[in-house]
Amino acid sequence: YFFLGGRLIFGPDAKSLLISLLLIIVPVTVFCVFVARHLRHEFPSYNAGYAILVVAIVFTIHVLVLLLLTSARDPGIVPRNSHPPEEEFRHEFSASVEGGRQTPSLQFPRTKEVIVNGMPVRVKYCDTCMLYRPPRCSHCSICNNCVERFDHHCPWVGQCIGLRNYRFFFCFVSSAMLLCIYVFAICALYIKVLMDNNQSTVLKALKESPASVVLMAYCFISLWFVGGLTGFHLYLISTNQTTYENFRYKAENRINVYDLGCVNNFMEVFCTKVKPSRNNFRANVQEEEPRPPLPTTREAEVDMGEDHRAKVEDDLEFGGDLLKISQRHNIEDIEAEIRSRGSDVHHHNSSEADSVLGSDRRAPNVQADIRNSSWGRRSGSWEIASEVVGMKSNVTESRSHVSPKEQYQ
């Protein structure tokens, strides 16, 4: 959700932020009205009682600002692509099962390795954002975005916790812890003041200020949450881990390539400049020209097959024309030889001429067992003419690239 022209960016569950605001504002309001207000004149020499009220209000505003900085800013969203990275696509040719033909297949690596602090780190491809995620980046299923240095999605702030808002999140949690301690301590002080002023017991003092009892119980329960969360994130910062990495890779005993030492890890989180956002949410949307879809494996195979089939048909047609010309010339020689020979071989040569004429009609389906006379030799031996052998080998070589179905057609 965007507010003020893109200056404030909230997550899809931003309504849960209202609950967090109520959990902070309502108890502090009760504290200021029923506890801090009665302590204004308990320290008359320096009017220190007013400081209790002022500190509570200022510290609460500080916590709310940190909450706003955590939930209302870009956590480190990686801009998604409108199409997959074409430079990563590659066509590879692999032999098919039938006929041993080379068919193109579209290959796309799902992971690749990058070097981080001298160590190889494997990054994955995100199908939703159509990009290779940077190191320590993960896709949030709630926000539906890839977030740099993804820690977790916090439902209490209604936003992902990532590279650009992690320090504000930690400061918010730790400040909330300190606020709980402050309210609990001042409520206990007020109970002590009631006991001293009225010369009563603890039970009577608690009955005189039920608001203090409720606030102390509320702060005690909240301290288990925000206090435990603060301690856990202190451990994560000291070891340079994220919540996502700690829960997912803890059992695998992976080497933490991001650990720079305790001091440097704290400086990386709190003393480095926050990187600018990769997105300009206030800019006008630029319509991208539609790109032609990348050919699938089947389409690439069909296109290649059509080009190859056209080439084979041209070769067959050219070879068939040459064969017809050669056969016409050879038939004339055969007829002349038939007339010069006797009647004893007339029938046999006529059948041979008929077979050659039949081969002319059947071209280019030339059979490998066609035999002809030596044409021009006086011997009666039968050999395969060298011209026909050359034509047959060319046609056979061209037809070896055609599937049986294409030969039938």
Short mmCIF file of C-alpha atoms in Angstrom, two decimals, residues 35-284:
data_model
loop_
_atom_site.label_atom_id
_atom_site.label_comp_id
_atom_site.label_asym_id
_atom_site.label_seq_id
_atom_site.Cartn_x
_atom_site.Cartn_y
_atom_site.Cartn_z
CA VAL A 35 0.35 7.12 37.37
CA ALA A 36 2.74 9.79 36.05
CA ARG A 37 0.26 12.61 36.69
CA HIS A 38 0.14 11.81 40.43
CA LEU A 39 3.92 11.89 40.69
CA ARG A 40 4.36 15.46 39.46
CA HIS A 41 4.65 16.92 42.97
CA GLU A 42 6.36 14.07 44.74
CA PHE A 43 9.75 15.71 44.11
CA PRO A 44 9.06 19.43 44.77
CA SER A 45 12.64 20.63 45.05
CA TYR A 46 13.51 20.19 41.40
CA ASN A 47 10.07 19.46 39.96
CA ALA A 48 11.43 16.06 38.95
CA GLY A 49 7.89 14.71 38.85
CA TYR A 50 7.27 16.47 35.54
CA ALA A 51 10.31 14.76 34.07
CA ILE A 52 8.63 11.39 34.58
CA LEU A 53 5.70 12.48 32.45
CA VAL A 54 7.88 14.12 29.79
CA VAL A 55 10.21 11.13 29.47
CA ALA A 56 7.26 8.80 29.01
CA ILE A 57 5.77 10.95 26.23
CA VAL A 58 9.07 11.57 24.41
CA PHE A 59 10.17 7.95 24.62
CA THR A 60 6.81 6.80 23.30
CA ILE A 61 7.12 9.15 20.33
CA HIS A 62 10.60 7.75 19.72
CA VAL A 63 9.23 4.19 19.65
CA LEU A 64 6.42 5.18 17.27
CA VAL A 65 8.85 6.87 14.88
CA LEU A 66 10.99 3.74 14.79
CA LEU A 67 7.87 1.69 14.13
CA LEU A 68 6.96 3.98 11.25
CA LEU A 69 10.49 3.81 9.81
CA THR A 70 10.31 0.03 9.95
CA SER A 71 6.90 -0.47 8.41
CA ALA A 72 6.60 2.49 6.00
CA ARG A 73 9.77 2.16 3.93
CA ASP A 74 11.10 -0.10 1.21
CA PRO A 75 12.73 -3.06 3.01
CA GLY A 76 14.97 -3.77 0.03
CA ILE A 77 12.61 -4.97 -2.70
CA VAL A 78 14.42 -6.19 -5.81
CA PRO A 79 12.67 -4.94 -8.96
CA ARG A 80 11.24 -7.84 -10.88
CA ASN A 81 11.88 -8.36 -14.58
CA SER A 82 9.19 -8.37 -17.23
CA HIS A 83 10.87 -11.29 -19.02
CA PRO A 84 13.51 -13.90 -18.10
CA PRO A 85 17.18 -12.99 -18.61
CA GLU A 86 17.77 -13.96 -22.23
CA GLU A 87 21.53 -14.12 -21.82
CA GLU A 88 21.07 -17.11 -19.55
CA PHE A 89 19.14 -19.12 -22.15
CA ARG A 90 21.08 -21.45 -24.36
CA HIS A 91 20.14 -23.94 -27.06
CA GLU A 92 21.71 -27.34 -26.73
CA PHE A 93 21.41 -30.13 -29.28
CA SER A 94 20.89 -33.65 -28.12
CA ALA A 95 20.40 -36.84 -30.12
CA SER A 96 16.84 -38.13 -30.13
CA VAL A 97 15.96 -41.76 -29.56
CA GLU A 98 14.54 -42.33 -33.04
CA GLY A 99 16.96 -42.01 -35.91
CA GLY A 100 19.70 -40.32 -33.90
CA ARG A 101 18.68 -36.85 -35.05
CA GLN A 102 20.02 -33.75 -33.32
CA THR A 103 17.09 -31.87 -31.80
CA PRO A 104 17.45 -28.45 -30.14
CA SER A 105 16.40 -28.09 -26.49
CA LEU A 106 16.05 -24.87 -24.49
CA GLN A 107 18.22 -25.03 -21.37
CA PHE A 108 17.94 -22.62 -18.44
CA PRO A 109 20.03 -23.08 -15.28
CA ARG A 110 18.00 -22.91 -12.09
CA THR A 111 20.99 -21.95 -9.94
CA LYS A 112 24.37 -20.35 -10.41
CA GLU A 113 27.33 -19.57 -8.19
CA VAL A 114 28.67 -16.16 -7.17
CA ILE A 115 31.70 -15.32 -5.04
CA VAL A 116 31.09 -13.72 -1.61
CA ASN A 117 34.12 -12.91 0.58
CA GLY A 118 36.18 -15.33 -1.48
CA MET A 119 33.71 -18.22 -1.05
CA PRO A 120 31.30 -19.59 -3.68
CA VAL A 121 27.63 -19.05 -2.86
CA ARG A 122 24.80 -20.59 -4.86
CA VAL A 123 21.92 -18.29 -5.78
CA LYS A 124 18.57 -19.45 -7.08
CA TYR A 125 16.33 -18.27 -9.88
CA CYS A 126 12.98 -16.78 -8.87
CA ASP A 127 10.19 -17.78 -11.24
CA THR A 128 7.88 -15.02 -9.98
CA CYS A 129 10.33 -12.11 -10.26
CA MET A 130 12.17 -13.74 -13.22
CA LEU A 131 15.65 -12.98 -11.90
CA TYR A 132 18.52 -14.59 -10.06
CA ARG A 133 18.21 -13.59 -6.42
CA PRO A 134 21.20 -11.75 -4.97
CA PRO A 135 22.98 -13.44 -2.06
CA ARG A 136 20.92 -13.49 1.17
CA CYS A 137 17.84 -12.54 -0.82
CA SER A 138 14.62 -14.49 -0.51
CA HIS A 139 11.11 -14.26 -1.91
CA CYS A 140 8.46 -13.30 0.66
CA SER A 141 5.28 -15.28 0.12
CA ILE A 142 3.18 -12.61 1.88
CA CYS A 143 4.52 -9.53 0.09
CA ASN A 144 5.21 -11.51 -3.11
CA ASN A 145 8.55 -9.73 -3.59
CA CYS A 146 12.21 -10.67 -3.47
CA VAL A 147 13.80 -8.79 -0.55
CA GLU A 148 17.54 -8.22 -0.10
CA ARG A 149 19.01 -9.65 3.11
CA PHE A 150 15.60 -11.05 3.94
CA ASP A 151 15.23 -11.59 7.70
CA HIS A 152 11.55 -12.36 8.14
CA HIS A 153 8.10 -10.95 7.56
CA CYS A 154 6.89 -9.33 10.77
CA PRO A 155 3.09 -9.31 11.13
CA TRP A 156 3.31 -6.79 14.00
CA VAL A 157 4.73 -4.11 11.72
CA GLY A 158 2.99 -5.35 8.56
CA GLN A 159 6.20 -5.32 6.53
CA CYS A 160 9.16 -7.46 5.54
CA ILE A 161 12.34 -6.97 7.51
CA GLY A 162 15.27 -6.70 5.15
CA LEU A 163 18.37 -4.79 4.19
CA ARG A 164 16.94 -1.27 4.41
CA ASN A 165 14.86 -1.48 7.59
CA TYR A 166 16.55 -4.11 9.76
CA ARG A 167 18.40 -1.61 11.98
CA PHE A 168 15.17 0.34 12.53
CA PHE A 169 13.37 -2.88 13.42
CA PHE A 170 16.00 -3.80 16.00
CA CYS A 171 15.96 -0.29 17.45
CA PHE A 172 12.15 -0.43 17.64
CA VAL A 173 12.13 -3.76 19.47
CA SER A 174 14.89 -2.76 21.89
CA SER A 175 13.26 0.63 22.52
CA ALA A 176 9.93 -1.04 23.20
CA MET A 177 11.70 -3.26 25.70
CA LEU A 178 13.17 -0.22 27.46
CA LEU A 179 9.77 1.48 27.48
CA CYS A 180 8.24 -1.56 29.15
CA ILE A 181 10.98 -1.53 31.77
CA TYR A 182 10.47 2.20 32.37
CA VAL A 183 6.70 1.92 32.79
CA PHE A 184 7.04 -1.11 35.07
CA ALA A 185 9.63 0.67 37.24
CA ILE A 186 7.61 3.90 37.59
CA CYS A 187 4.46 1.92 38.48
CA ALA A 188 6.42 0.11 41.19
CA LEU A 189 7.71 3.48 42.41
CA TYR A 190 4.16 4.80 42.62
CA ILE A 191 3.08 1.81 44.71
CA LYS A 192 6.00 2.54 47.06
CA VAL A 193 4.96 6.21 47.32
CA LEU A 194 1.40 5.19 48.20
CA MET A 195 2.65 2.86 50.89
CA ASP A 196 4.84 5.62 52.43
CA ASN A 197 2.19 8.32 52.31
CA ASN A 198 -0.64 6.25 53.75
CA GLN A 199 1.43 4.06 56.00
CA SER A 200 -0.30 1.07 54.44
CA THR A 201 0.67 -2.37 53.24
CA VAL A 202 1.40 -3.46 49.68
CA LEU A 203 -2.06 -4.96 49.28
CA LYS A 204 -3.77 -1.71 50.26
CA ALA A 205 -1.51 0.29 47.95
CA LEU A 206 -2.34 -2.03 45.07
CA LYS A 207 -6.06 -1.55 45.76
CA GLU A 208 -5.62 2.23 45.66
CA SER A 209 -4.01 2.11 42.21
CA PRO A 210 -5.47 -0.74 40.12
CA ALA A 211 -4.07 0.91 36.97
CA SER A 212 -0.56 0.34 38.28
CA VAL A 213 -1.33 -3.34 38.79
CA VAL A 214 -2.65 -3.75 35.25
CA LEU A 215 0.30 -1.86 33.74
CA MET A 216 2.85 -3.89 35.68
CA ALA A 217 1.25 -7.15 34.53
CA TYR A 218 1.07 -5.94 30.96
CA CYS A 219 4.72 -4.82 30.92
CA PHE A 220 5.85 -8.07 32.51
CA ILE A 221 4.18 -10.13 29.77
CA SER A 222 5.43 -7.81 27.03
CA LEU A 223 8.98 -8.06 28.32
CA TRP A 224 8.99 -11.78 27.62
CA PHE A 225 8.19 -11.00 24.00
CA VAL A 226 10.20 -7.88 23.16
CA GLY A 227 12.98 -8.78 25.58
CA GLY A 228 13.42 -12.25 24.14
CA LEU A 229 13.27 -10.86 20.62
CA THR A 230 15.95 -8.28 21.46
CA GLY A 231 18.26 -10.91 22.90
CA PHE A 232 17.77 -13.21 19.91
CA HIS A 233 18.57 -10.46 17.41
CA LEU A 234 21.63 -9.42 19.42
CA TYR A 235 22.89 -12.95 18.85
CA LEU A 236 22.02 -12.79 15.13
CA ILE A 237 23.82 -9.46 14.69
CA SER A 238 26.94 -10.67 16.52
CA THR A 239 27.16 -13.70 14.20
CA ASN A 240 25.94 -11.85 11.08
CA GLN A 241 22.95 -14.08 10.47
CA THR A 242 19.35 -13.49 9.55
CA THR A 243 16.34 -15.15 11.11
CA TYR A 244 15.67 -16.96 7.82
CA GLU A 245 19.23 -18.29 7.63
CA ASN A 246 19.26 -19.32 11.29
CA PHE A 247 16.07 -21.36 11.09
CA ARG A 248 16.75 -22.89 7.67
CA TYR A 249 20.47 -23.64 7.66
CA LYS A 250 21.16 -24.21 11.37
CA ALA A 251 20.87 -27.99 11.10
CA GLU A 252 23.09 -28.15 8.01
CA ASN A 253 26.15 -26.70 9.80
CA ARG A 254 27.00 -24.47 6.87
CA ILE A 255 29.99 -22.16 6.94
CA ASN A 256 28.82 -18.58 7.47
CA VAL A 257 30.67 -16.67 4.76
CA TYR A 258 29.18 -13.36 5.95
CA ASP A 259 30.64 -13.44 9.47
CA LEU A 260 33.24 -10.65 9.77
CA GLY A 261 33.75 -10.80 13.52
CA CYS A 262 31.53 -9.52 16.33
CA VAL A 263 32.62 -5.87 16.18
CA ASN A 264 32.56 -5.64 12.39
CA ASN A 265 29.17 -7.33 12.31
CA PHE A 266 27.67 -4.70 14.61
CA MET A 267 29.29 -1.93 12.58
CA GLU A 268 27.87 -3.38 9.38
CA VAL A 269 24.33 -3.18 10.78
CA PHE A 270 24.46 0.15 12.63
CA CYS A 271 27.35 2.18 11.18
CA THR A 272 26.96 1.74 7.43
CA LYS A 273 24.94 3.97 5.18
CA VAL A 274 21.51 2.68 4.24
CA LYS A 275 21.52 1.78 0.57
CA PRO A 276 19.13 3.72 -1.65
CA SER A 277 16.03 1.98 -2.83
CA ARG A 278 16.18 0.15 -6.14
CA ASN A 279 12.65 1.32 -6.88
CA ASN A 280 11.31 4.77 -7.64
CA PHE A 281 7.75 4.39 -6.42
CA ARG A 282 6.95 8.00 -7.23
CA ALA A 283 7.86 7.75 -10.92
CA ASN A 284 5.36 7.29 -13.69
#
